[in-house]
mmCIF file of C-alpha atoms in Angstrom:
data_model
loop_
_atom_site.group_PDB
_atom_site.id
_atom_site.type_symbol
_atom_site.label_atom_id
_atom_site.label_comp_id
_atom_site.label_asym_id
_atom_site.label_seq_id
_atom_site.Cartn_x
_atom_site.Cartn_y
_atom_site.Cartn_z
ATOM 1 C CA MET U 219 1.900 136.456 23.711
ATOM 2 C CA THR U 220 -1.700 135.828 22.696
ATOM 3 C CA THR U 221 -2.361 132.162 21.943
ATOM 4 C CA THR U 222 -6.079 132.422 21.129
ATOM 5 C CA PRO U 223 -6.450 135.225 18.475
ATOM 6 C CA GLU U 224 -9.442 133.534 16.894
ATOM 7 C CA LEU U 225 -11.703 134.377 19.871
ATOM 8 C CA SER U 226 -13.920 137.413 19.921
ATOM 9 C CA ARG U 227 -13.709 139.696 22.942
ATOM 10 C CA GLU U 228 -16.891 138.197 24.373
ATOM 11 C CA GLU U 229 -15.580 134.681 23.863
ATOM 12 C CA ARG U 230 -12.242 135.659 25.369
ATOM 13 C CA ASP U 231 -13.895 137.143 28.450
ATOM 14 C CA ALA U 232 -16.068 134.068 28.873
ATOM 15 C CA ALA U 233 -13.009 131.816 28.550
ATOM 16 C CA MET U 234 -11.190 133.835 31.213
ATOM 17 C CA VAL U 235 -14.133 133.528 33.578
ATOM 18 C CA GLU U 236 -14.407 129.784 32.989
ATOM 19 C CA ARG U 237 -10.707 129.122 33.451
ATOM 20 C CA TYR U 238 -10.597 131.214 36.628
ATOM 21 C CA ALA U 239 -13.605 129.322 37.974
ATOM 22 C CA ASP U 240 -11.725 126.086 37.296
ATOM 23 C CA GLY U 241 -8.942 127.307 39.565
ATOM 24 C CA GLU U 242 -6.399 128.637 37.074
ATOM 25 C CA THR U 243 -4.390 131.617 38.332
ATOM 26 C CA LEU U 244 -4.709 135.171 37.027
ATOM 27 C CA ASP U 245 -1.062 135.085 35.932
ATOM 28 C CA ALA U 246 -1.516 131.903 33.884
ATOM 29 C CA ILE U 247 -4.668 133.212 32.219
ATOM 30 C CA GLY U 248 -3.038 136.563 31.462
ATOM 31 C CA GLN U 249 0.001 134.952 29.869
ATOM 32 C CA SER U 250 -2.266 132.796 27.723
ATOM 33 C CA PHE U 251 -4.144 135.832 26.354
ATOM 34 C CA GLY U 252 -1.226 138.265 26.301
ATOM 35 C CA VAL U 253 -2.575 140.611 28.997
ATOM 36 C CA THR U 254 -1.599 141.431 32.556
ATOM 37 C CA ARG U 255 -3.004 139.615 35.576
ATOM 38 C CA GLU U 256 -4.616 142.895 36.652
ATOM 39 C CA ARG U 257 -6.431 143.155 33.314
ATOM 40 C CA VAL U 258 -7.707 139.605 33.723
ATOM 41 C CA ARG U 259 -8.942 140.470 37.214
ATOM 42 C CA GLN U 260 -10.767 143.547 35.888
ATOM 43 C CA ILE U 261 -12.442 141.575 33.111
ATOM 44 C CA ILE U 262 -13.590 138.827 35.488
ATOM 45 C CA ALA U 263 -14.889 141.403 37.961
ATOM 46 C CA LYS U 264 -16.751 143.216 35.185
ATOM 47 C CA VAL U 265 -18.356 140.057 33.863
ATOM 48 C CA GLY U 266 -19.237 138.930 37.383
ATOM 49 C CA GLY U 267 -17.139 135.798 37.464
ATOM 50 C CA THR U 268 -15.824 133.667 40.285
ATOM 51 C CA SER U 269 -14.384 135.382 43.355
ATOM 52 C CA ALA U 270 -10.730 135.003 44.300
ATOM 53 C CA GLU U 271 -11.674 132.795 47.266
ATOM 54 C CA GLU U 272 -13.808 130.489 45.146
ATOM 55 C CA SER U 273 -11.016 130.225 42.578
ATOM 56 C CA ARG U 274 -8.506 129.423 45.317
ATOM 57 C CA LYS U 275 -10.745 126.639 46.566
ATOM 58 C CA SER U 276 -11.031 125.280 43.040
ATOM 59 C CA ARG U 277 -7.248 125.275 42.727
ATOM 60 C CA LEU U 278 -6.937 123.383 45.997
ATOM 61 C CA VAL U 279 -9.489 120.824 44.846
ATOM 62 C CA SER U 280 -7.688 120.421 41.543
ATOM 63 C CA ARG U 281 -4.318 120.045 43.236
ATOM 64 C CA GLU U 282 -5.632 117.477 45.682
ATOM 65 C CA ALA U 283 -7.263 115.536 42.863
ATOM 66 C CA ALA U 284 -3.962 115.517 40.983
ATOM 67 C CA ALA U 285 -2.059 114.523 44.132
ATOM 68 C CA SER U 286 -4.557 111.756 44.867
ATOM 69 C CA ALA U 287 -4.216 110.409 41.338
ATOM 70 C CA ALA U 288 -0.423 110.444 41.657
ATOM 71 C CA ARG U 289 -0.597 108.619 45.002
ATOM 72 C CA ASN U 290 -2.923 105.997 43.549
ATOM 73 C CA ALA U 291 -0.605 105.477 40.589
ATOM 74 C CA PHE U 292 2.376 105.080 42.919
ATOM 75 C CA MET U 293 0.554 102.544 45.099
ATOM 76 C CA ALA U 294 -0.548 100.583 42.051
ATOM 77 C CA GLU U 295 3.078 100.234 41.013
ATOM 78 C CA TYR U 296 4.913 99.946 44.321
ATOM 79 C CA GLY U 297 2.241 99.283 46.967
ATOM 80 C CA ASP U 298 2.669 95.512 47.120
ATOM 81 C CA LEU U 299 6.435 95.835 47.496
ATOM 82 C CA ALA U 300 5.997 98.379 50.285
ATOM 83 C CA ARG U 301 3.551 96.099 52.137
ATOM 84 C CA GLN U 302 5.946 93.177 51.984
ATOM 85 C CA MET U 303 8.773 95.308 53.309
ATOM 86 C CA ALA U 304 6.584 96.646 56.121
ATOM 87 C CA LYS U 305 5.743 93.089 57.190
ATOM 88 C CA ARG U 306 9.480 92.524 57.621
ATOM 89 C CA GLY U 307 9.717 95.434 60.054
ATOM 90 C CA VAL U 308 11.150 97.968 57.599
ATOM 91 C CA THR U 309 10.536 101.633 58.438
ATOM 92 C CA ARG U 310 8.994 104.004 55.884
ATOM 93 C CA PRO U 311 12.241 105.929 55.212
ATOM 94 C CA GLU U 312 14.072 102.631 54.749
ATOM 95 C CA ALA U 313 11.415 101.398 52.317
ATOM 96 C CA ILE U 314 11.696 104.597 50.277
ATOM 97 C CA ASP U 315 15.498 104.360 50.220
ATOM 98 C CA LYS U 316 15.339 100.758 49.006
ATOM 99 C CA LEU U 317 12.802 101.555 46.304
ATOM 100 C CA LYS U 318 14.790 104.588 45.135
ATOM 101 C CA ALA U 319 17.959 102.514 44.849
ATOM 102 C CA LEU U 320 16.244 99.789 42.837
ATOM 103 C CA PHE U 321 13.899 102.016 40.813
ATOM 104 C CA PRO U 322 15.886 105.245 40.177
ATOM 105 C CA MET U 323 13.057 106.900 38.242
ATOM 106 C CA MET U 324 10.771 106.744 41.263
ATOM 107 C CA ASP U 325 9.836 110.136 42.773
ATOM 108 C CA ALA U 326 10.985 110.011 46.421
ATOM 109 C CA GLU U 327 8.736 112.919 47.488
ATOM 110 C CA LEU U 328 5.718 111.226 45.926
ATOM 111 C CA ALA U 329 6.716 107.976 47.644
ATOM 112 C CA GLU U 330 6.788 109.719 51.033
ATOM 113 C CA ASP U 331 3.380 111.297 50.431
ATOM 114 C CA ALA U 332 1.792 108.084 49.137
ATOM 115 C CA LEU U 333 3.158 105.783 51.831
ATOM 116 C CA ARG U 334 2.513 108.267 54.649
ATOM 117 C CA THR U 335 -1.176 108.483 53.717
ATOM 118 C CA SER U 336 -1.592 104.783 52.915
ATOM 119 C CA SER U 337 -2.980 102.080 55.203
ATOM 120 C CA ILE U 338 0.405 100.325 55.340
ATOM 121 C CA VAL U 339 1.715 100.080 58.893
ATOM 122 C CA PHE U 340 5.460 100.572 58.979
ATOM 123 C CA ASP U 341 7.721 100.117 61.970
ATOM 124 C CA LYS U 342 7.886 103.736 63.161
ATOM 125 C CA SER U 343 11.270 103.269 64.726
ATOM 126 C CA GLN U 344 13.583 100.612 65.915
ATOM 127 C CA MET U 345 13.379 101.604 69.554
ATOM 128 C CA ASP U 346 13.824 98.057 70.786
ATOM 129 C CA ASP U 347 17.246 98.023 69.120
ATOM 130 C CA ILE U 348 18.364 101.450 70.328
ATOM 131 C CA PHE U 349 19.323 100.291 73.807
ATOM 132 C CA SER U 350 21.203 97.298 75.128
ATOM 133 C CA LYS U 351 19.210 94.764 77.113
ATOM 134 C CA GLU U 352 21.009 96.008 80.220
ATOM 135 C CA VAL U 353 19.677 99.538 79.739
ATOM 136 C CA LEU U 354 16.186 98.193 79.027
ATOM 137 C CA ALA U 355 16.342 96.112 82.195
ATOM 138 C CA ALA U 356 17.585 99.143 84.144
ATOM 139 C CA GLY U 357 14.198 100.734 83.531
ATOM 140 C CA VAL U 358 12.527 97.809 85.297
ATOM 141 C CA TRP U 359 15.015 98.009 88.167
ATOM 142 C CA TYR U 360 14.362 101.708 88.583
ATOM 143 C CA LEU U 361 10.571 101.448 88.563
ATOM 144 C CA LEU U 362 10.661 98.411 90.837
ATOM 145 C CA GLY U 363 12.749 100.435 93.293
ATOM 146 C CA SER U 364 10.305 103.330 92.992
ATOM 147 C CA ASP U 365 7.361 100.988 93.576
ATOM 148 C CA LEU U 366 9.013 99.685 96.738
ATOM 149 C CA GLY U 367 9.783 103.211 97.908
ATOM 150 C CA LEU U 368 13.512 102.545 98.154
ATOM 151 C CA ALA U 369 15.937 105.374 98.824
ATOM 152 C CA PRO U 370 18.879 105.676 96.416
ATOM 153 C CA ASP U 371 21.835 103.462 97.399
ATOM 154 C CA ARG U 372 24.674 105.191 95.568
ATOM 155 C CA GLU U 373 27.352 103.249 97.439
ATOM 156 C CA TRP U 374 25.958 99.876 96.338
ATOM 157 C CA ALA U 375 25.533 101.168 92.806
ATOM 158 C CA ALA U 376 29.138 102.417 92.664
ATOM 159 C CA ILE U 377 30.447 98.992 93.607
ATOM 160 C CA ASN U 378 28.086 96.737 91.658
ATOM 161 C CA ILE U 379 26.760 98.504 88.548
ATOM 162 C CA GLU U 380 28.993 98.139 85.499
ATOM 163 C CA LEU U 381 30.540 101.322 84.101
ATOM 164 C CA SER U 382 29.253 100.463 80.606
ATOM 165 C CA LEU U 383 25.663 100.547 81.893
ATOM 166 C CA ILE U 384 26.218 103.799 83.792
ATOM 167 C CA THR U 385 27.765 105.417 80.719
ATOM 168 C CA GLU U 386 24.993 104.333 78.337
ATOM 169 C CA LEU U 387 22.160 105.193 80.708
ATOM 170 C CA ARG U 388 23.647 108.585 81.569
ATOM 171 C CA ALA U 389 23.866 109.431 77.849
ATOM 172 C CA VAL U 390 20.219 108.424 77.382
ATOM 173 C CA LEU U 391 19.050 110.538 80.311
ATOM 174 C CA GLU U 392 21.162 113.549 79.396
ATOM 175 C CA SER U 393 19.722 113.464 75.859
ATOM 176 C CA ALA U 394 16.343 113.923 77.530
ATOM 177 C CA GLU U 395 17.710 116.922 79.453
ATOM 178 C CA ALA U 396 17.938 115.143 82.804
ATOM 179 C CA THR U 397 20.008 116.934 85.407
ATOM 180 C CA ALA U 398 23.105 115.441 86.999
ATOM 181 C CA GLU U 399 21.099 115.013 90.206
ATOM 182 C CA ASP U 400 18.353 113.152 88.313
ATOM 183 C CA VAL U 401 20.947 110.767 86.872
ATOM 184 C CA SER U 402 22.518 110.215 90.275
ATOM 185 C CA THR U 403 19.151 109.510 91.905
ATOM 186 C CA ILE U 404 18.019 107.095 89.176
ATOM 187 C CA LEU U 405 21.284 105.140 89.313
ATOM 188 C CA GLY U 406 21.044 105.042 93.096
ATOM 189 C CA VAL U 407 17.494 103.668 93.021
ATOM 190 C CA ILE U 408 18.548 101.027 90.480
ATOM 191 C CA GLY U 409 21.307 99.979 92.866
ATOM 192 C CA ALA U 410 18.885 99.903 95.788
ATOM 193 C CA ALA U 411 16.437 97.727 93.824
ATOM 194 C CA GLN U 412 19.136 95.237 92.850
ATOM 195 C CA LYS U 413 20.324 95.028 96.452
ATOM 196 C CA HIS U 414 16.734 94.570 97.663
ATOM 197 C CA ILE U 415 16.081 91.678 95.258
ATOM 198 C CA ALA U 416 19.301 89.991 96.351
ATOM 199 C CA GLU U 417 17.996 90.070 99.925
ATOM 200 C CA ASN U 418 14.280 89.622 99.115
ATOM 201 C CA PRO U 419 13.983 87.376 96.026
ATOM 202 C CA GLY U 420 10.175 87.275 96.258
ATOM 203 C CA ALA U 421 9.722 90.955 95.348
ATOM 204 C CA SER U 422 8.369 91.687 91.869
ATOM 205 C CA ILE U 423 6.395 94.138 89.734
ATOM 206 C CA THR U 424 3.451 93.627 87.395
ATOM 207 C CA THR U 425 3.307 95.013 83.886
ATOM 208 C CA SER U 426 0.299 97.205 84.728
ATOM 209 C CA ARG U 427 2.131 98.736 87.694
ATOM 210 C CA TYR U 428 5.184 99.273 85.512
ATOM 211 C CA HIS U 429 3.105 101.190 82.938
ATOM 212 C CA GLN U 430 1.550 103.329 85.660
ATOM 213 C CA LEU U 431 4.865 104.235 87.272
ATOM 214 C CA ARG U 432 6.495 104.937 83.908
ATOM 215 C CA GLY U 433 3.825 107.522 83.109
ATOM 216 C CA GLU U 434 4.223 109.115 86.536
ATOM 217 C CA LEU U 435 8.009 109.304 86.130
ATOM 218 C CA ILE U 436 7.857 111.051 82.777
ATOM 219 C CA THR U 437 5.376 113.593 84.125
ATOM 220 C CA ALA U 438 7.225 114.182 87.392
ATOM 221 C CA LEU U 439 10.656 114.719 85.837
ATOM 222 C CA GLY U 440 9.361 116.474 82.728
ATOM 223 C CA LEU U 441 11.828 114.594 80.562
ATOM 224 C CA VAL U 442 11.479 114.952 76.793
ATOM 225 C CA SER U 443 14.091 113.727 74.335
ATOM 226 C CA ARG U 444 15.338 115.791 71.427
ATOM 227 C CA GLN U 445 13.178 113.609 69.170
ATOM 228 C CA GLY U 446 10.062 114.649 71.109
ATOM 229 C CA ALA U 447 9.469 111.340 72.906
ATOM 230 C CA PHE U 448 10.831 109.884 76.104
ATOM 231 C CA LEU U 449 12.240 106.466 75.316
ATOM 232 C CA TRP U 450 13.521 105.405 78.751
ATOM 233 C CA PRO U 451 12.305 103.599 80.737
ATOM 234 C CA PRO U 452 11.126 101.578 77.717
ATOM 235 C CA THR U 453 7.481 100.716 77.217
ATOM 236 C CA GLY U 454 6.261 97.345 78.414
ATOM 237 C CA GLN U 455 5.694 96.382 74.775
ATOM 238 C CA THR U 456 9.359 97.034 73.972
ATOM 239 C CA LEU U 457 10.466 94.907 76.919
ATOM 240 C CA MET U 458 8.157 92.043 75.989
ATOM 241 C CA LYS U 459 9.265 92.169 72.374
ATOM 242 C CA ARG U 460 12.937 92.184 73.304
ATOM 243 C CA PHE U 461 12.768 89.504 76.019
ATOM 244 C CA GLY U 462 9.884 87.425 74.649
ATOM 245 C CA GLY U 463 7.343 88.352 77.337
ATOM 246 C CA TRP U 464 6.995 90.166 80.653
ATOM 247 C CA ASN U 465 7.724 87.190 82.859
ATOM 248 C CA GLU U 466 10.606 86.240 80.584
ATOM 249 C CA CYS U 467 12.049 89.706 81.147
ATOM 250 C CA LEU U 468 11.787 89.367 84.929
ATOM 251 C CA VAL U 469 13.337 85.903 84.893
ATOM 252 C CA ALA U 470 16.247 87.145 82.765
ATOM 253 C CA MET U 471 16.883 89.829 85.384
ATOM 254 C CA GLY U 472 16.662 87.407 88.306
ATOM 255 C CA ILE U 473 13.382 88.874 89.537
ATOM 256 C CA GLY U 474 10.490 86.640 90.587
ATOM 257 C CA THR U 475 7.624 86.610 88.102
ATOM 258 C CA ALA U 476 4.669 88.703 89.141
ATOM 259 C CA THR U 477 2.054 86.228 87.936
ATOM 260 C CA LYS U 478 2.142 82.929 86.146
ATOM 261 C CA GLY U 479 -0.930 83.230 83.944
ATOM 262 C CA ARG U 480 -1.346 81.534 80.601
ATOM 263 C CA PRO U 481 1.309 82.213 77.986
ATOM 264 C CA LYS U 482 0.266 84.987 75.608
ATOM 265 C CA GLY U 483 -3.412 84.022 75.616
ATOM 266 C CA LEU U 484 -2.945 80.895 73.539
ATOM 267 C CA VAL U 485 -5.093 78.722 75.796
ATOM 268 C CA LYS U 486 -8.294 80.545 74.867
ATOM 269 C CA PHE U 487 -7.364 81.735 71.367
ATOM 270 C CA ASN U 488 -4.949 80.324 68.807
ATOM 271 C CA ARG U 489 -2.869 82.162 66.220
ATOM 272 C CA GLU U 490 -5.595 81.959 63.599
ATOM 273 C CA ASP U 491 -8.092 83.495 66.042
ATOM 274 C CA TYR U 492 -5.821 86.471 66.677
ATOM 275 C CA ASP U 493 -5.053 87.060 63.006
ATOM 276 C CA GLN U 494 -8.717 86.688 62.047
ATOM 277 C CA ALA U 495 -9.831 89.142 64.741
ATOM 278 C CA VAL U 496 -7.409 91.808 63.572
ATOM 279 C CA SER U 497 -8.287 91.211 59.904
ATOM 280 C CA ASP U 498 -12.028 91.368 60.585
ATOM 281 C CA TYR U 499 -11.675 94.562 62.586
ATOM 282 C CA CYS U 500 -9.527 96.219 59.909
ATOM 283 C CA LEU U 501 -12.169 95.328 57.308
ATOM 284 C CA PHE U 502 -14.872 96.790 59.557
ATOM 285 C CA ALA U 503 -12.846 99.991 60.077
ATOM 286 C CA SER U 504 -12.235 100.329 56.337
ATOM 287 C CA GLU U 505 -15.919 99.870 55.495
ATOM 288 C CA THR U 506 -16.971 102.455 58.087
ATOM 289 C CA GLY U 507 -14.259 104.944 57.141
ATOM 290 C CA ALA U 508 -12.619 104.742 60.571
ATOM 291 C CA LYS U 509 -8.930 104.541 61.402
ATOM 292 C CA SER U 510 -7.717 101.186 62.739
ATOM 293 C CA THR U 511 -6.765 101.880 66.363
ATOM 294 C CA ILE U 512 -6.528 99.776 69.494
ATOM 295 C CA ILE U 513 -9.277 101.878 71.105
ATOM 296 C CA GLY U 514 -11.511 101.257 68.120
ATOM 297 C CA TYR U 515 -10.683 97.563 68.248
ATOM 298 C CA ASP U 516 -11.763 97.291 71.915
ATOM 299 C CA ALA U 517 -15.051 99.037 71.111
ATOM 300 C CA TRP U 518 -15.586 96.673 68.170
ATOM 301 C CA VAL U 519 -14.891 93.647 70.384
ATOM 302 C CA LYS U 520 -17.709 94.701 72.706
ATOM 303 C CA THR U 521 -20.199 94.759 69.831
ATOM 304 C CA GLU U 522 -18.899 91.381 68.672
ATOM 305 C CA ILE U 523 -19.427 89.879 72.128
ATOM 306 C CA ILE U 524 -22.989 91.245 72.204
ATOM 307 C CA GLY U 525 -23.528 89.526 68.858
ATOM 308 C CA GLY U 526 -22.294 86.232 70.272
ATOM 309 C CA GLN U 527 -18.784 86.283 68.738
ATOM 310 C CA LYS U 528 -15.881 85.958 71.188
ATOM 311 C CA ARG U 529 -12.760 87.901 70.289
ATOM 312 C CA PRO U 530 -9.431 88.444 72.101
ATOM 313 C CA SER U 531 -9.203 91.746 73.955
ATOM 314 C CA GLY U 532 -6.923 94.580 72.942
ATOM 315 C CA ALA U 533 -4.659 93.798 75.899
ATOM 316 C CA SER U 534 -4.398 90.181 74.744
ATOM 317 C CA LEU U 535 -3.494 91.351 71.249
ATOM 318 C CA ARG U 536 -0.694 93.543 72.576
ATOM 319 C CA ASN U 537 0.603 90.684 74.701
ATOM 320 C CA PHE U 538 0.474 88.241 71.786
ATOM 321 C CA TYR U 539 1.923 90.421 68.994
ATOM 322 C CA GLY U 540 4.047 92.758 71.101
ATOM 323 C CA SER U 541 2.242 95.955 70.031
ATOM 324 C CA TRP U 542 -0.800 97.130 68.058
ATOM 325 C CA SER U 543 1.419 98.147 65.146
ATOM 326 C CA ASP U 544 2.928 94.663 65.068
ATOM 327 C CA ALA U 545 -0.581 93.179 65.006
ATOM 328 C CA LEU U 546 -1.518 95.312 61.989
ATOM 329 C CA ARG U 547 1.709 94.473 60.203
ATOM 330 C CA ALA U 548 1.121 90.746 60.816
ATOM 331 C CA VAL U 549 -2.148 90.694 58.889
ATOM 332 C CA GLN U 550 -1.771 93.381 56.240
ATOM 333 C CA GLY U 551 -1.789 92.017 52.712
#
């Protein structure tokens, strides 16, 4: 039905051209003037208006502007709450569920879009809580055995490894499509490593060597979990977070510490130094339009050192906070 009868034909044609240039669809324009979309297309083509591609781009720009405005409105209302939850280790889905329960009128899809594109750093998963400490430690035993070049000792493992550990670890490996032979070999190497430490208490493994061997294992076995990531052996950051540090992890397992070193870098830098470094870098990244990453942080530290300002390294940050994500969560407002 025509909604603009007061317009002359020339005015109507001009209005069609203008609305199409603004990104409105042919169907919407046709319904407004009581004509078919094909008639609108013919009129625009005759007048020499915007092409279909240009109109599509205009629609995309308009949609993104509307989406951006909606995201900004959401963050203005719920952003502070989301940041506080993130600092407590809440994941993004958990934050959305909590907000939806407490504010029923909130749009969950908008919340996902706004929080996903925001600068808030949520705990992406709770990987450190997925496994028992025994299964986490089994990753260290396995890579220590691999580092020492030990052959699988299935007999020792059968006698000494608890069934609960075997059952949990087998489920983890099978979820990553490990074969029965892979599981048998890994359990055997774990047994061999435990036997070796009992006879050679001075043997150990450094965190850097652990990281290297973990990467080689994942590549060699081609293991990928159904979630798209290989979670076992755990990352060094997960182990340090769960046990309180790398050496603390080794001590808890009865393995000699690889190095003594200073605890978590606190001799050279204090807590305020770490927090200030992360905050200053995040401000720098925001002002330059860059994403806050650990690689970017290390590059920034180099420029700071050249300028005479000492800052803790990225490795020190990971050791102190547990992970880069934890460092960002610790300082976000």
